[in-house]
Short mmCIF file of C-alpha atoms in Angstrom, two decimals:
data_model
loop_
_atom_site.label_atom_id
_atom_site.label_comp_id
_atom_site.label_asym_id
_atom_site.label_seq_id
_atom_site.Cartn_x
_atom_site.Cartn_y
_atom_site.Cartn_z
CA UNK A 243 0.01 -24.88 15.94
CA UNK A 244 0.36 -21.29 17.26
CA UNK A 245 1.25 -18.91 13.94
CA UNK A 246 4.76 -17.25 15.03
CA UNK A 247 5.06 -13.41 14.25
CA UNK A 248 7.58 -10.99 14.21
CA UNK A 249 7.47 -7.80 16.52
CA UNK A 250 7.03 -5.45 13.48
CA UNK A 251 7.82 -5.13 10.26
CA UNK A 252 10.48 -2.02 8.92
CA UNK A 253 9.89 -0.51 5.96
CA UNK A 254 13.19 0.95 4.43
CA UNK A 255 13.55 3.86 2.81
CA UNK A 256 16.92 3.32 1.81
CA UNK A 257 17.13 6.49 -0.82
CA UNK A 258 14.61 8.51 1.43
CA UNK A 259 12.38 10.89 -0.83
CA UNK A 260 14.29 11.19 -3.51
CA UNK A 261 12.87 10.07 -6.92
CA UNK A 262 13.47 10.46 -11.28
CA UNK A 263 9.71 11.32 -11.48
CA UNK A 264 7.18 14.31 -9.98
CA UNK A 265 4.02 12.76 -9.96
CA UNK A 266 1.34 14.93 -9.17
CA UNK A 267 -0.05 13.23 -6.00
CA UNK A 268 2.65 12.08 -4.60
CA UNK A 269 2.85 12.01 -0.71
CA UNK A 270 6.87 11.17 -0.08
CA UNK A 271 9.00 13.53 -2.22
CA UNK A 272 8.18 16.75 -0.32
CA UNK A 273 9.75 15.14 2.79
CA UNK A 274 12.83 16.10 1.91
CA UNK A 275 12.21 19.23 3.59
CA UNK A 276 12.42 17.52 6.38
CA UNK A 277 16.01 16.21 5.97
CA UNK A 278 16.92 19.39 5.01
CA UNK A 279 20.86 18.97 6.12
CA UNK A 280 21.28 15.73 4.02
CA UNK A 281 23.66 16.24 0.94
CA UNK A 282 22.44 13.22 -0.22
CA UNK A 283 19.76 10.18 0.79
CA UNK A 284 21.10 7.54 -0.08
CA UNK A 285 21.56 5.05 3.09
CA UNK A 286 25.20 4.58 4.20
CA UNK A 287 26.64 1.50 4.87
CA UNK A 288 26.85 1.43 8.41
CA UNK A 289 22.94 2.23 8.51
CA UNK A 290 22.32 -0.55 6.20
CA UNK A 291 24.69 -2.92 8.07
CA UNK A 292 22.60 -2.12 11.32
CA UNK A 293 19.35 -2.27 9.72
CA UNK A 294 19.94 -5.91 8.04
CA UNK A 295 21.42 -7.17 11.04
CA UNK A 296 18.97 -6.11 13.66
CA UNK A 297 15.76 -6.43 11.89
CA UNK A 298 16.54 -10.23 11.34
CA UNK A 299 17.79 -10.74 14.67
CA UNK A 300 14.74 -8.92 16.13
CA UNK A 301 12.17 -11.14 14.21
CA UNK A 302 10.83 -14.45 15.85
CA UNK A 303 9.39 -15.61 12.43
CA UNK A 304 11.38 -18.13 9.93
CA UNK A 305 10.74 -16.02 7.13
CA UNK A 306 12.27 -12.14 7.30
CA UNK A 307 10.46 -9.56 5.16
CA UNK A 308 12.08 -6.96 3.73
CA UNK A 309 10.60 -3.84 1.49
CA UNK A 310 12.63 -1.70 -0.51
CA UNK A 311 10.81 1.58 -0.88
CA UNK A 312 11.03 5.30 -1.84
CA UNK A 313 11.61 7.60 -3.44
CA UNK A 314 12.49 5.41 -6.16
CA UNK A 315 14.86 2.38 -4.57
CA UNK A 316 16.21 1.79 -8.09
CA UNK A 317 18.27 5.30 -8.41
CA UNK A 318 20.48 3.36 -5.31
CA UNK A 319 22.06 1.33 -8.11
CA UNK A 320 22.24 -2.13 -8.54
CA UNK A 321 25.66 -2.21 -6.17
CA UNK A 322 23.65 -1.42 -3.38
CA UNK A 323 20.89 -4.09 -3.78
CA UNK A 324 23.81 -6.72 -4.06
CA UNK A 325 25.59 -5.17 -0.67
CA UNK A 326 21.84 -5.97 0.62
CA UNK A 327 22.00 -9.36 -0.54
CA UNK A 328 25.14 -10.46 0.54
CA UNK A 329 24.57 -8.69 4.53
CA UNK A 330 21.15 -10.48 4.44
CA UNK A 331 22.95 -14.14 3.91
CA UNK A 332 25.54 -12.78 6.54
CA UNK A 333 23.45 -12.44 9.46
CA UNK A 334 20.06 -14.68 7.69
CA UNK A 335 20.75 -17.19 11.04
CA UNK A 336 18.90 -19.90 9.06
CA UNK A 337 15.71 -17.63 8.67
CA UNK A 338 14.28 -17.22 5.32
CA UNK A 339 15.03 -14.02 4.10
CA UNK A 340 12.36 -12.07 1.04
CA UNK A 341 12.93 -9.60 -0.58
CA UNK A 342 10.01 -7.02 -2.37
CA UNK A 343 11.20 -3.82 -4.16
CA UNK A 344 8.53 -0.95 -5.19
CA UNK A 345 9.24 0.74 -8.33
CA UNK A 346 7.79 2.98 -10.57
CA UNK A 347 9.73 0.48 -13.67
CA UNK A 348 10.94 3.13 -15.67
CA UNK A 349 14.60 2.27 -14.57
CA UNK A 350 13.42 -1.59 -15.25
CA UNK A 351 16.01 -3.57 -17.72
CA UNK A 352 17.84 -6.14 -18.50
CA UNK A 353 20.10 -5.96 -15.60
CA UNK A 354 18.10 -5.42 -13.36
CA UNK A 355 15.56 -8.31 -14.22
CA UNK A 356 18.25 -10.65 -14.29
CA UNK A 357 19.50 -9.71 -10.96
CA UNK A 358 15.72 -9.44 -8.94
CA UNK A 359 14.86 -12.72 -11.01
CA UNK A 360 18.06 -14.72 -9.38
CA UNK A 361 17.54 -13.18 -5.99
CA UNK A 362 14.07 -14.08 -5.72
CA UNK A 363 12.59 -10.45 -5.16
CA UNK A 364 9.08 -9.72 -5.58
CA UNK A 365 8.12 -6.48 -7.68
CA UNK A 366 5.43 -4.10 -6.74
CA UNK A 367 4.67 -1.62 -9.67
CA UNK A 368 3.35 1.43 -10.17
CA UNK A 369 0.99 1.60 -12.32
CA UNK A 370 -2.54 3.64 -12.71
CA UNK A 371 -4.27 2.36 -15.99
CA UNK A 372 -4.11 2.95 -19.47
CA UNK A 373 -1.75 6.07 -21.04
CA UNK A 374 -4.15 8.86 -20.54
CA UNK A 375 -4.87 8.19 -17.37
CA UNK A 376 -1.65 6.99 -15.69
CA UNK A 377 0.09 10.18 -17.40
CA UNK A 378 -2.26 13.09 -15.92
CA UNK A 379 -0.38 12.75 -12.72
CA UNK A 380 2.87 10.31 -12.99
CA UNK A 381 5.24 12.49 -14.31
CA UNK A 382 8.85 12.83 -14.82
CA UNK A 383 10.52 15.73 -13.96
CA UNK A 384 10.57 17.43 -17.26
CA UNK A 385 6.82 17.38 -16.80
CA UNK A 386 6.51 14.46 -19.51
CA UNK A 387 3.98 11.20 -19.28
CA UNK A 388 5.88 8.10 -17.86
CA UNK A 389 3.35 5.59 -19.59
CA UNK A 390 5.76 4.15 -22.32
CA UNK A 391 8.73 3.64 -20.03
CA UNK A 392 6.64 1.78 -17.33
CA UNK A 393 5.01 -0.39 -19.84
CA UNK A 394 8.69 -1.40 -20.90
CA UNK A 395 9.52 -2.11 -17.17
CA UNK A 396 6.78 -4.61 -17.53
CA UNK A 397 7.33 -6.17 -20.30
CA UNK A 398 10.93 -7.10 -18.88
CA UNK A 399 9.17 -8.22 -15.73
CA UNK A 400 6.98 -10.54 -17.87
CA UNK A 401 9.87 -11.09 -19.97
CA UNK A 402 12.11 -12.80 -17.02
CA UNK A 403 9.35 -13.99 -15.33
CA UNK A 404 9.71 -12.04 -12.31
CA UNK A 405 6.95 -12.11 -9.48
CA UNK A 406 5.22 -8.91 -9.44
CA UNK A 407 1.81 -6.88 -8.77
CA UNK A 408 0.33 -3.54 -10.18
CA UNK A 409 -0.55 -0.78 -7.25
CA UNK A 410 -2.70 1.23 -8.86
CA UNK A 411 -3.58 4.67 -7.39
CA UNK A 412 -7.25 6.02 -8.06
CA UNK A 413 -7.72 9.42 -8.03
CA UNK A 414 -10.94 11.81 -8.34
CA UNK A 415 -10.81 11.41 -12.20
CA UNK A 416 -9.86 7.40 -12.67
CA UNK A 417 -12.28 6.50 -10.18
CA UNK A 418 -14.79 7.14 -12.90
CA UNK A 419 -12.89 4.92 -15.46
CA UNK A 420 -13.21 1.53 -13.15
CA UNK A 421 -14.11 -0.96 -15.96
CA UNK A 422 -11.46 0.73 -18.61
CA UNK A 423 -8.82 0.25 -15.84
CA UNK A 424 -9.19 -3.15 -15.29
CA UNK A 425 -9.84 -4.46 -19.00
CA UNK A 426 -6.32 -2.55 -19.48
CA UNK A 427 -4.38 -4.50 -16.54
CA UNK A 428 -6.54 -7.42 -17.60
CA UNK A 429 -5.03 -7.74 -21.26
CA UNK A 430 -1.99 -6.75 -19.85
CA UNK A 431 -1.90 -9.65 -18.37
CA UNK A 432 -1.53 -8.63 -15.02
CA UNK A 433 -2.63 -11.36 -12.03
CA UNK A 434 -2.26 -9.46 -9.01
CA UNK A 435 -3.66 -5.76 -8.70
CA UNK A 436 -3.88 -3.61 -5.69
CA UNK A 437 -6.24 -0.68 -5.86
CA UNK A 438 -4.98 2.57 -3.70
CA UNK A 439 -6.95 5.75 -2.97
CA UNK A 440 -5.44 8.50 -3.16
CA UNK A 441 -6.43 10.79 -0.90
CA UNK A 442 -4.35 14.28 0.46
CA UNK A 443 -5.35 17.09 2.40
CA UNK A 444 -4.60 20.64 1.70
CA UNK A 445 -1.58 22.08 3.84
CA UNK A 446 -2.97 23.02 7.34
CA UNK A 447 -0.35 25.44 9.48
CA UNK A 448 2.07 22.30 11.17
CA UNK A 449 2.49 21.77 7.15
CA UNK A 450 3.32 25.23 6.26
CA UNK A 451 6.07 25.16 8.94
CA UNK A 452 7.61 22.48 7.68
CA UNK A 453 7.49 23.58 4.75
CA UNK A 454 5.32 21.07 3.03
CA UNK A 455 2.47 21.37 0.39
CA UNK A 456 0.05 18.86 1.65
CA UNK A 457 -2.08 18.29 5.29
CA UNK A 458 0.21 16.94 8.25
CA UNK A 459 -1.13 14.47 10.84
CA UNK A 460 -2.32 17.48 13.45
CA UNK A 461 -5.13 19.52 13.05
CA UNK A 462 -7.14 16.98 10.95
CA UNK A 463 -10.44 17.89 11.80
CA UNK A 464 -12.65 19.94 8.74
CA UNK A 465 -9.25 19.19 6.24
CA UNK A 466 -10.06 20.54 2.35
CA UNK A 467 -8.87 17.63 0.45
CA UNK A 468 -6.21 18.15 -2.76
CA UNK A 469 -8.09 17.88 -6.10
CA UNK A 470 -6.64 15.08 -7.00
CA UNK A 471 -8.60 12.97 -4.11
CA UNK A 472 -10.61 10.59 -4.56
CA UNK A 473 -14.29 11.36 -3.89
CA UNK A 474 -15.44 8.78 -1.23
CA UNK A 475 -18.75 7.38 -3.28
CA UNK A 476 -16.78 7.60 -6.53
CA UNK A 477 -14.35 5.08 -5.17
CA UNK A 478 -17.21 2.70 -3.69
CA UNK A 479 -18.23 2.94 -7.07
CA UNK A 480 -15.33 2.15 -8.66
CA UNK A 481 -14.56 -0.94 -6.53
CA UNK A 482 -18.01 -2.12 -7.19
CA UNK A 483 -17.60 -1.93 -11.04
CA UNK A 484 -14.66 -4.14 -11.17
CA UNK A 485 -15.92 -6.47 -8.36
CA UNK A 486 -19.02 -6.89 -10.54
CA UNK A 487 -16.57 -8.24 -13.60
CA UNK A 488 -13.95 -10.05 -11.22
CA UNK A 489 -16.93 -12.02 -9.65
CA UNK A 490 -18.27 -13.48 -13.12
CA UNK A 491 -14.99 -13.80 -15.28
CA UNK A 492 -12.15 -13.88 -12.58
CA UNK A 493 -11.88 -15.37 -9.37
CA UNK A 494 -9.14 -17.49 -8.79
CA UNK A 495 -7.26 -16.14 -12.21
CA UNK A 496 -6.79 -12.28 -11.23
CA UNK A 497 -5.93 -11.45 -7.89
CA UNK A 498 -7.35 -7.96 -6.63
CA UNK A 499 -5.95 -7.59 -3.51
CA UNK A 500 -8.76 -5.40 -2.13
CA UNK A 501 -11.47 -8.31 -2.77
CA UNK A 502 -9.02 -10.41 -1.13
CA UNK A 503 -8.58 -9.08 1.75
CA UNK A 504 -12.53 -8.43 1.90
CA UNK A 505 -12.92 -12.22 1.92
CA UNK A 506 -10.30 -12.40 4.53
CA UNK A 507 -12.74 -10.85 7.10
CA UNK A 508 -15.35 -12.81 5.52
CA UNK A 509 -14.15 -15.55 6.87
CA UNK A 510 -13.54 -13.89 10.23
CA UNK A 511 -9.63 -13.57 9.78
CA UNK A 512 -7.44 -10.92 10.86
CA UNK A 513 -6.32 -8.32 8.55
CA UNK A 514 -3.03 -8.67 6.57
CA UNK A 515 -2.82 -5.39 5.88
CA UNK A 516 -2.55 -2.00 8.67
CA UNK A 517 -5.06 0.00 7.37
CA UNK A 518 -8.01 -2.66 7.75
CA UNK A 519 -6.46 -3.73 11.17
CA UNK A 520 -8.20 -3.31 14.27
CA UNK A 521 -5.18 -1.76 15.50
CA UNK A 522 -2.23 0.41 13.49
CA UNK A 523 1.69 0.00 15.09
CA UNK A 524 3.17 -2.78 13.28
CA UNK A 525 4.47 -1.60 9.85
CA UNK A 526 6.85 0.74 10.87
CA UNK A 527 9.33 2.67 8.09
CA UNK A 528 13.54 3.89 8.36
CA UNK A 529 14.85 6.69 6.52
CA UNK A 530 17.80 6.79 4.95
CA UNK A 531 19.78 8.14 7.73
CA UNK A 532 18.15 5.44 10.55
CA UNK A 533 15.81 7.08 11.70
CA UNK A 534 12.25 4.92 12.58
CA UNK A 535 8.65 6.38 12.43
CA UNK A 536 5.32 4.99 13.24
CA UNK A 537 4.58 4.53 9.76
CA UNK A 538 5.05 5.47 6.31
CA UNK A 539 2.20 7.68 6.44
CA UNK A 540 3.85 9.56 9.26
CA UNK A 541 7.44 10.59 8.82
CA UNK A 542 6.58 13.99 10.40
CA UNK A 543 8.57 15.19 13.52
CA UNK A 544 6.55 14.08 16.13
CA UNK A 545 6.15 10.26 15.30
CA UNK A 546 10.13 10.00 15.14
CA UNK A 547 10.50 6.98 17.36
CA UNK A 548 14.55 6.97 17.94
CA UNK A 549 17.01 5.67 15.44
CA UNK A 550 17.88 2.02 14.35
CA UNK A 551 21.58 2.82 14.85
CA UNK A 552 21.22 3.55 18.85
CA UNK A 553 18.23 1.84 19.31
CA UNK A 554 16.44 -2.11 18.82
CA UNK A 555 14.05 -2.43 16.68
CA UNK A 556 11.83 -4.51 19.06
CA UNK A 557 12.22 -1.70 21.58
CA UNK A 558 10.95 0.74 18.77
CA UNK A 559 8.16 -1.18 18.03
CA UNK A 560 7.26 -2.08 21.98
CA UNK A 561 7.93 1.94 22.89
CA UNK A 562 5.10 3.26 25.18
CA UNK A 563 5.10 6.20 21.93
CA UNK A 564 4.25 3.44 19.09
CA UNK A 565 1.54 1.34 21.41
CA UNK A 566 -0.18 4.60 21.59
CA UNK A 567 0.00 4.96 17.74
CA UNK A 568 -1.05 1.42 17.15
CA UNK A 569 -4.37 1.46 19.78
CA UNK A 570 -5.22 5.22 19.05
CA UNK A 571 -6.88 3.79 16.06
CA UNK A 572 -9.01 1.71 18.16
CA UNK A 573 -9.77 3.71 20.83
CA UNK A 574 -10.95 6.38 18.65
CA UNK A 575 -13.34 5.31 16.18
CA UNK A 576 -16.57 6.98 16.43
CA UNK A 577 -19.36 5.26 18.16
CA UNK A 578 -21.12 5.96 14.29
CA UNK A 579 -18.92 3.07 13.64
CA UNK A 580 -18.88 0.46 16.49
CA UNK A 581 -22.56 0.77 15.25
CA UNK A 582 -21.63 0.12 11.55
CA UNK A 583 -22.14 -3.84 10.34
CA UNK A 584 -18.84 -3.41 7.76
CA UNK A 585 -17.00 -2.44 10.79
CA UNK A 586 -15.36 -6.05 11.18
CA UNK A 587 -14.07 -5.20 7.82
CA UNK A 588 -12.87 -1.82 8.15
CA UNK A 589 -12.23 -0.70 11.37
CA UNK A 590 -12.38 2.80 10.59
CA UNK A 591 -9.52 1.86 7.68
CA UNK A 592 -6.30 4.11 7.91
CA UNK A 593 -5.95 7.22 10.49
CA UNK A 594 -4.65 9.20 7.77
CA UNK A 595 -8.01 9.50 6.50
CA UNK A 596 -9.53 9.76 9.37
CA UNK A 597 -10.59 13.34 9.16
CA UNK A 598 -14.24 13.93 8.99
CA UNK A 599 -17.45 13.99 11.32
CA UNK A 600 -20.35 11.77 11.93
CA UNK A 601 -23.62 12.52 11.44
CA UNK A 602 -23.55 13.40 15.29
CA UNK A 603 -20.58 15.70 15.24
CA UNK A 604 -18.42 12.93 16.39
CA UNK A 605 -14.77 13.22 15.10
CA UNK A 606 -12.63 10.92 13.27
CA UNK A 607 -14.82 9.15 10.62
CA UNK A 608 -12.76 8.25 7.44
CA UNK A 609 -12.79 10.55 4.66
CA UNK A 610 -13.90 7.28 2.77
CA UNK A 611 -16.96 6.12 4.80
CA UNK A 612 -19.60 6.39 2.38
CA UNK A 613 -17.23 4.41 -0.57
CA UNK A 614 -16.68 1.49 1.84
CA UNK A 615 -19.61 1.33 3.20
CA UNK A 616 -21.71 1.18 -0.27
CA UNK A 617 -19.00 -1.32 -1.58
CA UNK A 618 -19.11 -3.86 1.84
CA UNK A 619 -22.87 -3.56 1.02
CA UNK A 620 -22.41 -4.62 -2.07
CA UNK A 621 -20.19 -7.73 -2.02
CA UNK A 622 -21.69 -9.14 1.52
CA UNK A 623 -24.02 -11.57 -0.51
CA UNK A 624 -20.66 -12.86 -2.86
CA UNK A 625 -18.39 -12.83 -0.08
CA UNK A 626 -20.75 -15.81 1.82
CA UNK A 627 -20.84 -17.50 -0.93
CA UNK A 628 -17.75 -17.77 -1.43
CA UNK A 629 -17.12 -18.44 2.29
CA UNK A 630 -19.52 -21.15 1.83
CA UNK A 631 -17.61 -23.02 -0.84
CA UNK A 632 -14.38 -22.35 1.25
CA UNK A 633 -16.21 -23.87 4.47
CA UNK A 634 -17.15 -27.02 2.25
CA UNK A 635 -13.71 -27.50 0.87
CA UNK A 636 -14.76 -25.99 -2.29
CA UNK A 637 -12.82 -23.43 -4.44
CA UNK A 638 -14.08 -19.70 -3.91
CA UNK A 639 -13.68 -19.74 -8.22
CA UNK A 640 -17.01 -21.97 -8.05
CA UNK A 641 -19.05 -18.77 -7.09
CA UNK A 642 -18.89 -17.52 -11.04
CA UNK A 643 -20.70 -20.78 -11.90
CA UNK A 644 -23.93 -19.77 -9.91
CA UNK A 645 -23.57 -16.69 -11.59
CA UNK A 646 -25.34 -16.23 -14.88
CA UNK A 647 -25.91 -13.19 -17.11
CA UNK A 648 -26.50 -10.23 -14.85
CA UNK A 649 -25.94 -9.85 -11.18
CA UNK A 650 -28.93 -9.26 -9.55
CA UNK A 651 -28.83 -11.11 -5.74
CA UNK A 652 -31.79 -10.68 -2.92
CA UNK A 653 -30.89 -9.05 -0.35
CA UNK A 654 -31.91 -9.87 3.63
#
């Protein structure tokens, strides 16, 4: 039976860029030079009405996804999440309506666990390691570490039982600090882990205009990273350090949503996520104030699509603007890596970090190249094995019994 799926999925941004913390590498905040003439960002009601009630009507699917996102979401109150609720049982139609809210937990309490745990929401956290290095950059905005306050927000997430995973950003310094990192989440007793680079270019001159401190979409050729990026082999590195304990100890009990995914194209499906698509376009993002980009990565100006409040969402989505977006990505990758035998599980990852040039001067290779490619290199042998097991109707978990003391594999 044919797998039904919705035109897009929105992303809201229901309190825009605004957010109780100044973390050092943060990509969102600064865009609130771009909504310069807003007193506030918090979503109004009519914009939330139209939102709820067109996304669900747009999507074909049963089940109707719907992020909460910043900014931080929880400086909207708890009042606001309950007006969500009760519009998403008004218009739900008999579709199954979900519900995820991204947080940096330092707002996290009783309250709020007790209303997330009886509304079925699903938590994503933020969340970089142990104290000294999730406090060099997540700040607050006296300048303070937020490391004590987020571990409370967890423990009440534990506490209640809620559903949630970690997203943990790695930056040029953590990336060294792979096997610390995940012995921390590990007796933390975290399950589900997603690993993020971080990486953010310098401000070119579309930047400066706007009055922004890091790289804009256009003139990404030759960008000077921020010095908080990732380096790309440090971050193939990293991956491979925790892969390496996650394939002996953990498969099946922690769930690193990076090796995940991996095995997903291992087993020749098609990415759940955008940036290891073949194609961008379908996670699209409203502000506060209606408006819909092309993604969260690109609420600049020129990938405004229209606004929710005028406009359908499928039309959005289906615009001749956002099916350019979605097969630029395709189009142009570099023949360096058509040529490339990861490619079926990259596909040149996201267009953000798309900014570097082949070994033959060809443009958009991703910032990342060498880190993936080193990493895909690495796992290839693990990942058929587990497809293997999974072929044979055998748990992917069984691959740590064939695995004994060190990893050492032949490789074709």
């Amino acid at each position: 039976m044919q797998q039904i799926r919705n035109i897009a999925h929105i992303l809201a941004k229901p309190i825009g860029p605004t957010c109780n913390l100044d973390c050092t590498y943060c990509f969102y905040t600064e865009k609130a030079a771009l909504f310069s003439q807003a007193k506030d960002y918090q979503m109004p009601d009519n914009v939330l009405e139209a939102y709820i009630k067109k996304y669900i009507a747009a999507s074909k699917a049963p089940e109707v996804p719907f992020v909460w996102q910043g900014g931080e979401p929880t400086l909207l109150g708890l009042e606001f999440f309950r007006k969500a609720v009760s519009l998403q049982k008004r218009y739900a139609g008999g579709k199954r309506i979900v519900n995820s809210l991204q947080t940096n937990g330092t707002l996290l309490d009783e309250t709020w666990c007790e209303f997330l745990k009886e509304n079925d929401f699903l938590v994503g956290l933020s969340l970089d390691g142990p104290k000294e290095i999730h406090d060099r950059y997540r700040h607050d905005k006296g300048g303070k570490g937020t490391f004590t306050k987020v571990m409370t927000g967890l423990w009440y997430l534990q506490r209640y039982e809620i559903p949630f995973n970690v997203l943990c950003c790695v930056t040029r310094e953590s990336a060294y600090h792979g096997e610390a990192i995940y012995s921390f989440f590990k007796n933390a007793n975290v399950g589900f882990i997603q690993f993020i680079p971080i990486v953010e270019r310098k401000p070119n001159a579309e930047a400066r205009q706007l009055g922004l401190r890091l790289g804009s979409p256009a003139e990404m050729a030759n960008a000077e990273v921020a010095e908080w990026s990732v380096e790309p082999e440090a971050y193939g590195n990293f991956l491979i350090q925790i892969f390496d304990k996650w394939i002996r100890n953990d498969v099946g009990n922690i769930h690193v949503m990076n090796f995940e995914w991996a095995l997903s194209a291992w087993l020749g499906l098609a990415s759940t996520v955008c940036f290891f698509a073949k194609e961008c376009g379908a996670a699209l993002v409203i502000e506060h104030d209606g408006s819909v980009y092309s993604c969260d990565h690109y609420v600049y100006p020129e990938y405004r699509l229209g606004s929710l409040i005028t406009s359908a969402p499928e039309n959005l989505a289906q615009s001749a603007k956002q099916k350019r977006f979605g097969a630029d990505k395709r189009e142009k990758l570099p023949n360096y890596c058509h040529n490339c035998p990861a490619e079926f599980a990259c596909h040149g990852e996201c267009p953000k970090h798309r900014f570097i040039k082949t070994q033959d001067n060809e443009p958009s290779l991703n910032y990342l190249c060498a880190g993936y490619k080193k990493y895909f290199r690495h796992i290839h042998p693990y990942m058929k094995a587990m497809c293997q097991l999974i072929e044979n109707d055998l748990p992917a978990a069984k691959v740590m019994e064939a695995i004994k003391g060190p990893i050492i594999l032949k490789r074709k």
